[in-house]
PDB file of C-alpha atoms in Angstrom:
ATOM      1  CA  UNK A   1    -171.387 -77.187 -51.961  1.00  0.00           C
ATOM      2  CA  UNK A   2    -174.090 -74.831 -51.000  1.00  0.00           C
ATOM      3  CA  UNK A   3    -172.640 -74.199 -47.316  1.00  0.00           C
ATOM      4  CA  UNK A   4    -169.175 -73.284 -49.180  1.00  0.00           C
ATOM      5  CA  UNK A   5    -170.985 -71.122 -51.378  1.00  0.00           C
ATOM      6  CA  UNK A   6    -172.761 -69.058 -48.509  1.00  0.00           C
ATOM      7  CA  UNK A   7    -169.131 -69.314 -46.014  1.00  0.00           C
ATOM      8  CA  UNK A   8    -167.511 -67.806 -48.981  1.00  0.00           C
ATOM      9  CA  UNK A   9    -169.431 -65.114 -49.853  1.00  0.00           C
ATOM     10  CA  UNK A  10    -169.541 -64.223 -46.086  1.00  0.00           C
ATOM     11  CA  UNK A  11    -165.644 -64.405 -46.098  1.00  0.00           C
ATOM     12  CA  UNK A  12    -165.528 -61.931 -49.917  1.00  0.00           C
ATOM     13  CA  UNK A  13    -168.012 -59.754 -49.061  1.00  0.00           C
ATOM     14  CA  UNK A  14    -166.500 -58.465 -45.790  1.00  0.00           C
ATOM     15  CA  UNK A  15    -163.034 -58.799 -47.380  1.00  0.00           C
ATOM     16  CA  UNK A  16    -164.136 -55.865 -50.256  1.00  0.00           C
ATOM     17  CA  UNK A  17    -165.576 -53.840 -47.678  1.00  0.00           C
ATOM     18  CA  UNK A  18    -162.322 -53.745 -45.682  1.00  0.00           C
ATOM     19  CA  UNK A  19    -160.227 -52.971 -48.828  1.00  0.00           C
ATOM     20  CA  UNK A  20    -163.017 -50.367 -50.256  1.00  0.00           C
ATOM     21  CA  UNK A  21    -162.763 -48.607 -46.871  1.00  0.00           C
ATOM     22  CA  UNK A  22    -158.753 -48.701 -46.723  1.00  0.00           C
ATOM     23  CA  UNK A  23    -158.736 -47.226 -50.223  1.00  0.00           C
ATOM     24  CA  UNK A  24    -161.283 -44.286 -48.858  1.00  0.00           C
ATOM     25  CA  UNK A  25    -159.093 -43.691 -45.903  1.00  0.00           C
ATOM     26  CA  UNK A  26    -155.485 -43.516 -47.867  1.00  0.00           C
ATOM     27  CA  UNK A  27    -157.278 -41.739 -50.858  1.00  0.00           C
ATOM     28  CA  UNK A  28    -158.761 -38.591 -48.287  1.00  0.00           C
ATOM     29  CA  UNK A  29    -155.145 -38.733 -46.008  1.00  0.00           C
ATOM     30  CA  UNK A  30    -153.736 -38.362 -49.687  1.00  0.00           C
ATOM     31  CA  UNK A  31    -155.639 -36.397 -51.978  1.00  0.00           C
ATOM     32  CA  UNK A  32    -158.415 -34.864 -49.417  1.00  0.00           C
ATOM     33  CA  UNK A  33    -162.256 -34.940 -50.049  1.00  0.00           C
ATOM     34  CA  UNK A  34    -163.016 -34.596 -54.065  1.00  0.00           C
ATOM     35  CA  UNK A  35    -164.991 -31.288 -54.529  1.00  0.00           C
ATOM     36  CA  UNK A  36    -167.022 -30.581 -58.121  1.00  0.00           C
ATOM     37  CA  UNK A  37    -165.041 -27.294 -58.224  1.00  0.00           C
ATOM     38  CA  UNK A  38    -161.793 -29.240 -58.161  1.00  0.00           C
ATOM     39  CA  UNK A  39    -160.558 -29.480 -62.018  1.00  0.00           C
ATOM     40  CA  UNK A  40    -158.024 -31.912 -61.080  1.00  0.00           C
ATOM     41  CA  UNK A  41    -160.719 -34.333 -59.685  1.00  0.00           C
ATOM     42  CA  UNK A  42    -163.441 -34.208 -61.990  1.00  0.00           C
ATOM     43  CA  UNK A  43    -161.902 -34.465 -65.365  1.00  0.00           C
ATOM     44  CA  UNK A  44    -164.347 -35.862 -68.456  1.00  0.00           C
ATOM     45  CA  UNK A  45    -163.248 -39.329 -67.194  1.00  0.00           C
ATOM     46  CA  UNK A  46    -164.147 -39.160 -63.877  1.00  0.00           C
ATOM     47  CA  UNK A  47    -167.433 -37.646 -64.794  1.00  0.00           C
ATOM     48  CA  UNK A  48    -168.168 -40.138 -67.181  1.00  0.00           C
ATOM     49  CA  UNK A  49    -167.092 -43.431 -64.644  1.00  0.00           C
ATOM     50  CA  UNK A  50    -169.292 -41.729 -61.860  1.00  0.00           C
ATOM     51  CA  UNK A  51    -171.987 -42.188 -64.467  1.00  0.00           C
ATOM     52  CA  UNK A  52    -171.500 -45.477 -64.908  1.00  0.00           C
ATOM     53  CA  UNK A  53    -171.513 -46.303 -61.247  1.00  0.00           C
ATOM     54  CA  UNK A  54    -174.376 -44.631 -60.728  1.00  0.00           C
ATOM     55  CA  UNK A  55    -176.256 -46.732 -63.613  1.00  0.00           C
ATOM     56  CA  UNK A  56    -174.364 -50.127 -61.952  1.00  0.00           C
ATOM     57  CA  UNK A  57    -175.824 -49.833 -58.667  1.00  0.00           C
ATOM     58  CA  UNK A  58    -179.686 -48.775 -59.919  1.00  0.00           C
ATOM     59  CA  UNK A  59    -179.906 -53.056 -59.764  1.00  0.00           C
ATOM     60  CA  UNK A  60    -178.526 -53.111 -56.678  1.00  0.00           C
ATOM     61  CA  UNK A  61    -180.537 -50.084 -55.153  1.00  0.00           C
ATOM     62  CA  UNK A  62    -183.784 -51.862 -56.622  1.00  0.00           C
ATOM     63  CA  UNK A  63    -183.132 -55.143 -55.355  1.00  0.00           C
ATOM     64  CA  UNK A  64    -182.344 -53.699 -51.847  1.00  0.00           C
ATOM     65  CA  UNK A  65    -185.668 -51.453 -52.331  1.00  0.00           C
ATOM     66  CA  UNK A  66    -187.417 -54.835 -52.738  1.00  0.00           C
ATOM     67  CA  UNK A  67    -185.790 -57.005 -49.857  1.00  0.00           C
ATOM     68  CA  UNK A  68    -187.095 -54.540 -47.456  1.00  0.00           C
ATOM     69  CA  UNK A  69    -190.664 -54.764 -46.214  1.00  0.00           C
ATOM     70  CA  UNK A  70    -190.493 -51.697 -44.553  1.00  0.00           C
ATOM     71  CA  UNK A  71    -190.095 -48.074 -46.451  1.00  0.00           C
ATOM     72  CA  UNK A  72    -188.142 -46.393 -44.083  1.00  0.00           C
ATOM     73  CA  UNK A  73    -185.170 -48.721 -44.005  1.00  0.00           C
ATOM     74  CA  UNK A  74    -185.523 -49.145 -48.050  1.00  0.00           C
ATOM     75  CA  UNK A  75    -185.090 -45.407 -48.491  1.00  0.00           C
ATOM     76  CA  UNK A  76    -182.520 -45.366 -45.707  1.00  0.00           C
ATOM     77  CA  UNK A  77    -180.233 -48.564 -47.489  1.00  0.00           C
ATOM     78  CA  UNK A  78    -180.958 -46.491 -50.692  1.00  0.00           C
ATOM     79  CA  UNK A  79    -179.726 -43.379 -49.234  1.00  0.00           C
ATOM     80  CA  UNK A  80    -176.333 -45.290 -47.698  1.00  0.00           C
ATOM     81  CA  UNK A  81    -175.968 -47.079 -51.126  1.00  0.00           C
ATOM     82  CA  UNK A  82    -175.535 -43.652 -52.601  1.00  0.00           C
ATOM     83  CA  UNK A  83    -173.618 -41.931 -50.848  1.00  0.00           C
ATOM     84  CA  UNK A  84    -170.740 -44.698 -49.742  1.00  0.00           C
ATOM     85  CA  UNK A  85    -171.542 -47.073 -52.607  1.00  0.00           C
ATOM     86  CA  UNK A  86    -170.062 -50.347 -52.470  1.00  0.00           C
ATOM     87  CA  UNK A  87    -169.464 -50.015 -48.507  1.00  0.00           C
ATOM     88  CA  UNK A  88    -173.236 -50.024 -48.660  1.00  0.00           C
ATOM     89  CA  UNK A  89    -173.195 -52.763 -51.100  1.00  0.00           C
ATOM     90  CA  UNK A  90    -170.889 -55.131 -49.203  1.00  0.00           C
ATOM     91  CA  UNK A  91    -172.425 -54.550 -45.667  1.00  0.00           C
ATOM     92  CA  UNK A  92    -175.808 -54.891 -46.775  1.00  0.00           C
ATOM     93  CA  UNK A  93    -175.373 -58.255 -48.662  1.00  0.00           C
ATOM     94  CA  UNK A  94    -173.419 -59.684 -45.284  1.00  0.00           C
ATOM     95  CA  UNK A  95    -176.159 -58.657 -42.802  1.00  0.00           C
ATOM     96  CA  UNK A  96    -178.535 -60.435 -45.743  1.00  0.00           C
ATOM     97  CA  UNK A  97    -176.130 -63.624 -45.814  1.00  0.00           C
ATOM     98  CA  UNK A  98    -176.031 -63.792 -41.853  1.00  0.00           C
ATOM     99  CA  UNK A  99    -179.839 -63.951 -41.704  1.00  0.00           C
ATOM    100  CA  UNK A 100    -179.811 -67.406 -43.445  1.00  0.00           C
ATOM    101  CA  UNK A 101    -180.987 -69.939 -41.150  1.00  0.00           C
ATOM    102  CA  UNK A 102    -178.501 -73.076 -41.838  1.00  0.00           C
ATOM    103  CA  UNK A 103    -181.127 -75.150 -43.621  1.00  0.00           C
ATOM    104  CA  UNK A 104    -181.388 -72.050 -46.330  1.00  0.00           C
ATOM    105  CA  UNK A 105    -177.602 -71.869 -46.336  1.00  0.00           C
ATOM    106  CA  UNK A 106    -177.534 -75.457 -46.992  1.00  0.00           C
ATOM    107  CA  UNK A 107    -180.338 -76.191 -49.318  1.00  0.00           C
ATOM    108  CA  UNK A 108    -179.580 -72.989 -52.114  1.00  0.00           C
ATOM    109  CA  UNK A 109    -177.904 -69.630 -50.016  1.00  0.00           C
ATOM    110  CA  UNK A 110    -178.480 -67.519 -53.403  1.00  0.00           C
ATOM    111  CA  UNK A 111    -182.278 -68.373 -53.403  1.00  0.00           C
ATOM    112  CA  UNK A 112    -182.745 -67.213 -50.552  1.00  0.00           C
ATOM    113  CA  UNK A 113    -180.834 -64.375 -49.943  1.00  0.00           C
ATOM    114  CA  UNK A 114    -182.314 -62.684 -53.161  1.00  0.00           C
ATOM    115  CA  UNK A 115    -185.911 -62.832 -52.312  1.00  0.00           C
ATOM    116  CA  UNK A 116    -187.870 -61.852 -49.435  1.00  0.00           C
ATOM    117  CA  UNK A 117    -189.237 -64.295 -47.421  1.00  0.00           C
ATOM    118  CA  UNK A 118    -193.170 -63.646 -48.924  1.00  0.00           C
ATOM    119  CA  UNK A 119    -192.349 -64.412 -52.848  1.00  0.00           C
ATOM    120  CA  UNK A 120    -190.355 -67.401 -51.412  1.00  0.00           C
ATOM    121  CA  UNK A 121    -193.484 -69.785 -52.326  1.00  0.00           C
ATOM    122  CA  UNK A 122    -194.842 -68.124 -54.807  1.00  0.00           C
ATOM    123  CA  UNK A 123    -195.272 -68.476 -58.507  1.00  0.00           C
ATOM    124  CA  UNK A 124    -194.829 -64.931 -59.476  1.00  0.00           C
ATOM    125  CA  UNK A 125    -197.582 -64.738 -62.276  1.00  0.00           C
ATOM    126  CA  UNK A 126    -201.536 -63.236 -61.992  1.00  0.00           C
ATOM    127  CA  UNK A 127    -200.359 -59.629 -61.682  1.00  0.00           C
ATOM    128  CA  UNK A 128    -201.674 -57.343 -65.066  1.00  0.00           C
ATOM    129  CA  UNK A 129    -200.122 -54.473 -63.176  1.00  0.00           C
ATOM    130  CA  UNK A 130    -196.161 -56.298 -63.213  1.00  0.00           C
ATOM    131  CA  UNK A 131    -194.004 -53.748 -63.780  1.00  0.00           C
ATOM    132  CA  UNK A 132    -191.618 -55.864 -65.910  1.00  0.00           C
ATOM    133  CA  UNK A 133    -192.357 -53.567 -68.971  1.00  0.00           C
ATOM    134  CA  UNK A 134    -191.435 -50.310 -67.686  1.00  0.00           C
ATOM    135  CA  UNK A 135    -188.246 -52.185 -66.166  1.00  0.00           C
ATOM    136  CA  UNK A 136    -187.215 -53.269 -69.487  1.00  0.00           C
ATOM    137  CA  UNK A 137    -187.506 -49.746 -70.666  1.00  0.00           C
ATOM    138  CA  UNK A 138    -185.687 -48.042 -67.792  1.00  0.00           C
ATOM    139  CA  UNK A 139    -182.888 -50.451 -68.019  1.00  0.00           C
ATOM    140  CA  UNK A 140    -182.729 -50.127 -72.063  1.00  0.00           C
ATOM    141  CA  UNK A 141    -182.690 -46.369 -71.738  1.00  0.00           C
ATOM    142  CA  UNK A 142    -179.979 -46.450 -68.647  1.00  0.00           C
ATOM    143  CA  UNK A 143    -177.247 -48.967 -71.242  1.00  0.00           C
ATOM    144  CA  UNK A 144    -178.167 -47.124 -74.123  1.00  0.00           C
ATOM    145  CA  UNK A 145    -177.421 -43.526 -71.753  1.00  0.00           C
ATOM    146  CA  UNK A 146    -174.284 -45.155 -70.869  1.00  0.00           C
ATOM    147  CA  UNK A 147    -173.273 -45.766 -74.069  1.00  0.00           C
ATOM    148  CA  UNK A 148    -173.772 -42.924 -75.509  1.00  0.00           C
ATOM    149  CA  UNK A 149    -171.657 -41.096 -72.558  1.00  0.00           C
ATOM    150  CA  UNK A 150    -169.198 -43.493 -73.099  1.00  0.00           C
ATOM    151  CA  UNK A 151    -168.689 -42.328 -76.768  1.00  0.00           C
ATOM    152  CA  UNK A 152    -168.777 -38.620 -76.142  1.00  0.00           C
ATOM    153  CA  UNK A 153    -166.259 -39.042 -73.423  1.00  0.00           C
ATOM    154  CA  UNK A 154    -163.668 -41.085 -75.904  1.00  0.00           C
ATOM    155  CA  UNK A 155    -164.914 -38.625 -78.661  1.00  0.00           C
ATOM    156  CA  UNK A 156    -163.793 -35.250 -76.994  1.00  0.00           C
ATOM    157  CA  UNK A 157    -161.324 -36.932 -74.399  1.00  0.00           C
ATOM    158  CA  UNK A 158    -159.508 -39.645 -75.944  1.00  0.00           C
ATOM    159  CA  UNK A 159    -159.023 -42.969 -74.489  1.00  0.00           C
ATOM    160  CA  UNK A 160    -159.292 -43.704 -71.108  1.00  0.00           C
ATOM    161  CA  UNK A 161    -156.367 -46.173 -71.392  1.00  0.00           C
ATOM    162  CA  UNK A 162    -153.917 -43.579 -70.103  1.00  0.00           C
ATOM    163  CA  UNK A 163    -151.503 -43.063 -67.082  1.00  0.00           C
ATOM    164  CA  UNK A 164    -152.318 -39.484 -66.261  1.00  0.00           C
ATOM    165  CA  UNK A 165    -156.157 -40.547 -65.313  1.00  0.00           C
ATOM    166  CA  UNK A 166    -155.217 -42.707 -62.403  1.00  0.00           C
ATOM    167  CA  UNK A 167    -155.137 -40.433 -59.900  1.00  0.00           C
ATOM    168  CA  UNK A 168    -156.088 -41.056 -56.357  1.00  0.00           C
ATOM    169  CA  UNK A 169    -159.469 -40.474 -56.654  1.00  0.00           C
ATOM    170  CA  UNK A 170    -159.970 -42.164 -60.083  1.00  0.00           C
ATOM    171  CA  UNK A 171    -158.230 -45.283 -58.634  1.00  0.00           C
ATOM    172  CA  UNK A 172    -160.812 -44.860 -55.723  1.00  0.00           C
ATOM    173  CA  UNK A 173    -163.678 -44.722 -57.513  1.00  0.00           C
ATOM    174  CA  UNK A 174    -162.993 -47.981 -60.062  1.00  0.00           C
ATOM    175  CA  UNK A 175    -162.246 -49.782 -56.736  1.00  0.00           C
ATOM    176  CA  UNK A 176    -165.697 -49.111 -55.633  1.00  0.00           C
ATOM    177  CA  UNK A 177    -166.972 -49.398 -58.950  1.00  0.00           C
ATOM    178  CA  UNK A 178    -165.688 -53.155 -59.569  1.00  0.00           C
ATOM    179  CA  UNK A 179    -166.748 -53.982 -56.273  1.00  0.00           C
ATOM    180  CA  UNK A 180    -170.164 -53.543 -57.263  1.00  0.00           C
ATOM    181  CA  UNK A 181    -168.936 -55.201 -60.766  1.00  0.00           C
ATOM    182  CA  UNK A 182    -168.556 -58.436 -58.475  1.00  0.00           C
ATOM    183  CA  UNK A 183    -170.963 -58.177 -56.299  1.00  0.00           C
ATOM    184  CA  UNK A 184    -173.886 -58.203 -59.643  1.00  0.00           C
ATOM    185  CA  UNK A 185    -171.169 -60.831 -61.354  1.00  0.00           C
ATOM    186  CA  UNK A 186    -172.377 -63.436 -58.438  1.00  0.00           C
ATOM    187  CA  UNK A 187    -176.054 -63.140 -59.445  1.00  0.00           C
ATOM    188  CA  UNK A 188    -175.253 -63.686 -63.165  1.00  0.00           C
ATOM    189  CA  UNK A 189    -173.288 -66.633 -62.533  1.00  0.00           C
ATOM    190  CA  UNK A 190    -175.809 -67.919 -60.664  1.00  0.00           C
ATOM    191  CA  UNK A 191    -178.074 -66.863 -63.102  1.00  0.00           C
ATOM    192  CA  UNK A 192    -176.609 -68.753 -66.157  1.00  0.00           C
ATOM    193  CA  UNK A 193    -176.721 -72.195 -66.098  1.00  0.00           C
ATOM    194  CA  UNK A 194    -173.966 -72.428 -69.257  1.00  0.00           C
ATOM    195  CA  UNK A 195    -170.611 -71.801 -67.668  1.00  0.00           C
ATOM    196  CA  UNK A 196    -169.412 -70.379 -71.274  1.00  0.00           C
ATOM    197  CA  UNK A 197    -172.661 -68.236 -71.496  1.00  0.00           C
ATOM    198  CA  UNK A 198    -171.806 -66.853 -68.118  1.00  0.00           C
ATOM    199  CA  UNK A 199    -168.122 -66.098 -68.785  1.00  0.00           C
ATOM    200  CA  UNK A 200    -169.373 -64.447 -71.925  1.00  0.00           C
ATOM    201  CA  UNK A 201    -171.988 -62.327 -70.194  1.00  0.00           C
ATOM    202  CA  UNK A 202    -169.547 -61.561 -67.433  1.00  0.00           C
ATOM    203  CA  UNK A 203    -166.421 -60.388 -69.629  1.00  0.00           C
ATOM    204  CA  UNK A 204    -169.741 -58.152 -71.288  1.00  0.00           C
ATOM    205  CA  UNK A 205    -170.128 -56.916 -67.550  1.00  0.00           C
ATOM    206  CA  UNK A 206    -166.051 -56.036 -66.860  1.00  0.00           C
ATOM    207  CA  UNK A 207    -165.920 -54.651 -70.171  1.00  0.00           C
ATOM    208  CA  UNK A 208    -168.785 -52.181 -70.262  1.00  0.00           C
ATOM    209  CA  UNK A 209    -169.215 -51.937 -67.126  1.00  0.00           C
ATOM    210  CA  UNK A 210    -173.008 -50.574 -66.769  1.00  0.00           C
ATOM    211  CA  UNK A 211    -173.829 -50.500 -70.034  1.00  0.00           C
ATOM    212  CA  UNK A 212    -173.267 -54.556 -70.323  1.00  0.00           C
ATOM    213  CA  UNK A 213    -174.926 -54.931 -67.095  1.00  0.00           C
ATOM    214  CA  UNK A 214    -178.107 -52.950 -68.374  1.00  0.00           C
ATOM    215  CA  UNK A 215    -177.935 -55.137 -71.622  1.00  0.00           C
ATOM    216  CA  UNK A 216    -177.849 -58.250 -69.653  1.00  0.00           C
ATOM    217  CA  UNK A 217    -181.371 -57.208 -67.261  1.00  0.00           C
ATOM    218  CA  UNK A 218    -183.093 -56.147 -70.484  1.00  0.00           C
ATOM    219  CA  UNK A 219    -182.449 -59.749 -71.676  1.00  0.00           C
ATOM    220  CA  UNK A 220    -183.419 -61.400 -69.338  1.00  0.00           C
ATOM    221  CA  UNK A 221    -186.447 -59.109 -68.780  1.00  0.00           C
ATOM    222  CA  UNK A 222    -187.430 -59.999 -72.165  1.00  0.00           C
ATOM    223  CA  UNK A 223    -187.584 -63.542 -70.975  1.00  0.00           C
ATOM    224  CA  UNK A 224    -190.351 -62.767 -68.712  1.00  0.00           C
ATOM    225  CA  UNK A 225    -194.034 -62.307 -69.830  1.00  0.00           C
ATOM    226  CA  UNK A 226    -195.817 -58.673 -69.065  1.00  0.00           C
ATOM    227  CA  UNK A 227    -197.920 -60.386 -66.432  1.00  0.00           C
ATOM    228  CA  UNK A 228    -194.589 -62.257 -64.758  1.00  0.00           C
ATOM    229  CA  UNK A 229    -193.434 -60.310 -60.913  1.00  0.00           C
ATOM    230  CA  UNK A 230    -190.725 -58.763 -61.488  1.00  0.00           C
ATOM    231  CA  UNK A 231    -188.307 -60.510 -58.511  1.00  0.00           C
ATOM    232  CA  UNK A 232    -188.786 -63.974 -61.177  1.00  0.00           C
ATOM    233  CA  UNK A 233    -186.167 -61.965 -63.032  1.00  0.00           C
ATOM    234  CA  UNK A 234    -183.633 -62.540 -59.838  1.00  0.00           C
ATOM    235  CA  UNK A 235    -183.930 -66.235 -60.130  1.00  0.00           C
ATOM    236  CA  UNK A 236    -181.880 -68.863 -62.130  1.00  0.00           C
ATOM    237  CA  UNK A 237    -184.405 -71.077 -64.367  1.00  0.00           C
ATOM    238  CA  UNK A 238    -183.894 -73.933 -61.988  1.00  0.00           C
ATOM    239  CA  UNK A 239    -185.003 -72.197 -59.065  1.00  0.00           C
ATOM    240  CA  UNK A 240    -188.076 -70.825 -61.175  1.00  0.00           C
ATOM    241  CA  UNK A 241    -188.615 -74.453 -62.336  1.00  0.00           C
ATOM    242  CA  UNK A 242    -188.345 -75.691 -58.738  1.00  0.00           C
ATOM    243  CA  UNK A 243    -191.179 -72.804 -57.315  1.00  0.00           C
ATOM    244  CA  UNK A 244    -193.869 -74.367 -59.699  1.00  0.00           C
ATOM    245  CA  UNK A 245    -193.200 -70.885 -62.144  1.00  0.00           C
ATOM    246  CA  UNK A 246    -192.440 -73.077 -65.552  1.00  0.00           C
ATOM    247  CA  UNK A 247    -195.201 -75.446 -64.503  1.00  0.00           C
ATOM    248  CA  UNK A 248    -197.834 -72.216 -64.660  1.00  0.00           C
ATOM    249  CA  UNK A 249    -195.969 -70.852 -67.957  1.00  0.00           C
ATOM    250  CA  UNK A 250    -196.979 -74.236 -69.336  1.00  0.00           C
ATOM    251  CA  UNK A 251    -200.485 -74.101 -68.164  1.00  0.00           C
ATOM    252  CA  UNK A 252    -201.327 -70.998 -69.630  1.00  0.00           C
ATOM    253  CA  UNK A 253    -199.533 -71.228 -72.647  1.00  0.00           C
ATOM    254  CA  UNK A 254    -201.740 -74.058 -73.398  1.00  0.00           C
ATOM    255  CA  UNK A 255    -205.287 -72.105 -71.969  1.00  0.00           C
ATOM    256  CA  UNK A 256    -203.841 -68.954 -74.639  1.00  0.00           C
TER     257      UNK A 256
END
């Protein structure tokens, strides 16, 4: 099961990039390159969904800062992310899946491709610097900036629901922008261990796009303790069981 998981994620992941990249190429043979002094571009729509993937790929831009060891490549995948967004996304998780050995790929592919190989072993407590507390506020204050845009935009726009906003580039930009959608959808599957709790969490994620995603890290954020590393939040409770983290939780709720 865990070798189909990893073959298949090597087989989507590739497979968004090549349609994210065919929509770029039709949308600047179409439409050409999208301007801010271009009305017909940047409508309050547009504005407000570049927003919102802007606040969907902070997670992704923080995990990616966090994979890599070394600062120059973070800021570099950082920079890529972006700029091309969910090209970025998609080749960077492939070149991640394609470093699995094939005893990770067949032992738990998602373990392993979301930490680094040093917090692999650890258990991800001792630190009274952990940052997890200023994570759940940036994330809190990203949903709740999102939300808010979101009800300005329907306030002094009107719906979005309409057919005169999907223009080329709008179409372009929700392609990238649910792209990333699946891309964090695959590490809150694997996150929830409740297939109905996960379908719940993940129609949250479609339908508010960042804001539900921002919800959903605060939450599980608050799950941690203020001493916890913050990659523990990447992990599914069985993997944290399995790296000896639940065991500590025990021992020191019982020392407090």
């Amino acid at each position: 099961m865990a070798i189909k998981l990893a073959m298949g994620l090597k087989v989507v992941f590739p497979a968004m990039f090549c349609v994210m990249l065919a929509t770029l190429i039709y949308t600047l043979s179409v439409d050409g390159l999208p301007f801010p002094g271009r009305p017909d571009v940047f409508t309050p729509w547009f504005v407000t969904t570049v927003v919102d993937f802007y606040i969907n790929i902070a997670p992704i831009a923080v995990w990616i800062a966090y994979k890599e060891s070394n600062w120059l490549r973070s800021v570099s995948w950082v920079i890529l992310l972006l700029l091309f967004g969910s090209l970025t996304t998609c080749a960077y998780v492939f070149l991640q899946l394609v470093k699995l050995t094939p005893q990770e790929a067949s032992q738990d592919p998602m373990y392993h491709l979301l930490l680094r190989d040093s917090d692999r072993d650890k258990t991800g407590r001792g630190n009274k610097n952990s940052p997890v507390v200023t994570a759940r506020f940036v994330f809190g204050a990203l949903g709740c900036l999102m939300l808010g845009t979101l009800l300005y935009t329907i306030l002094t726009d009107g719906s979005p629901f309409r057919r005169d906003l999907l223009y080329p580039w709008m179409v372009a930009l929700l392609v990238s922008f649910y792209i990333d959608v699946v891309a964090l959808s695959v590490w809150l599957v694997y996150k929830e261990s409740c297939w109905i709790t996960g379908t719940l969490w993940l129609l949250v994620s479609i339908c508010l796009g960042s804001a539900g995603t921002s919800v959903y890290i605060v939450v599980q954020l608050l799950r941690l303790s203020s001493q916890d590393q913050l990659y523990l939040v990447l992990l599914s409770n069985r993997n944290r069981a399995g790296s000896g983290y639940e065991r500590t939780t025990n021992i020191d709720t019982l020392i407090t």
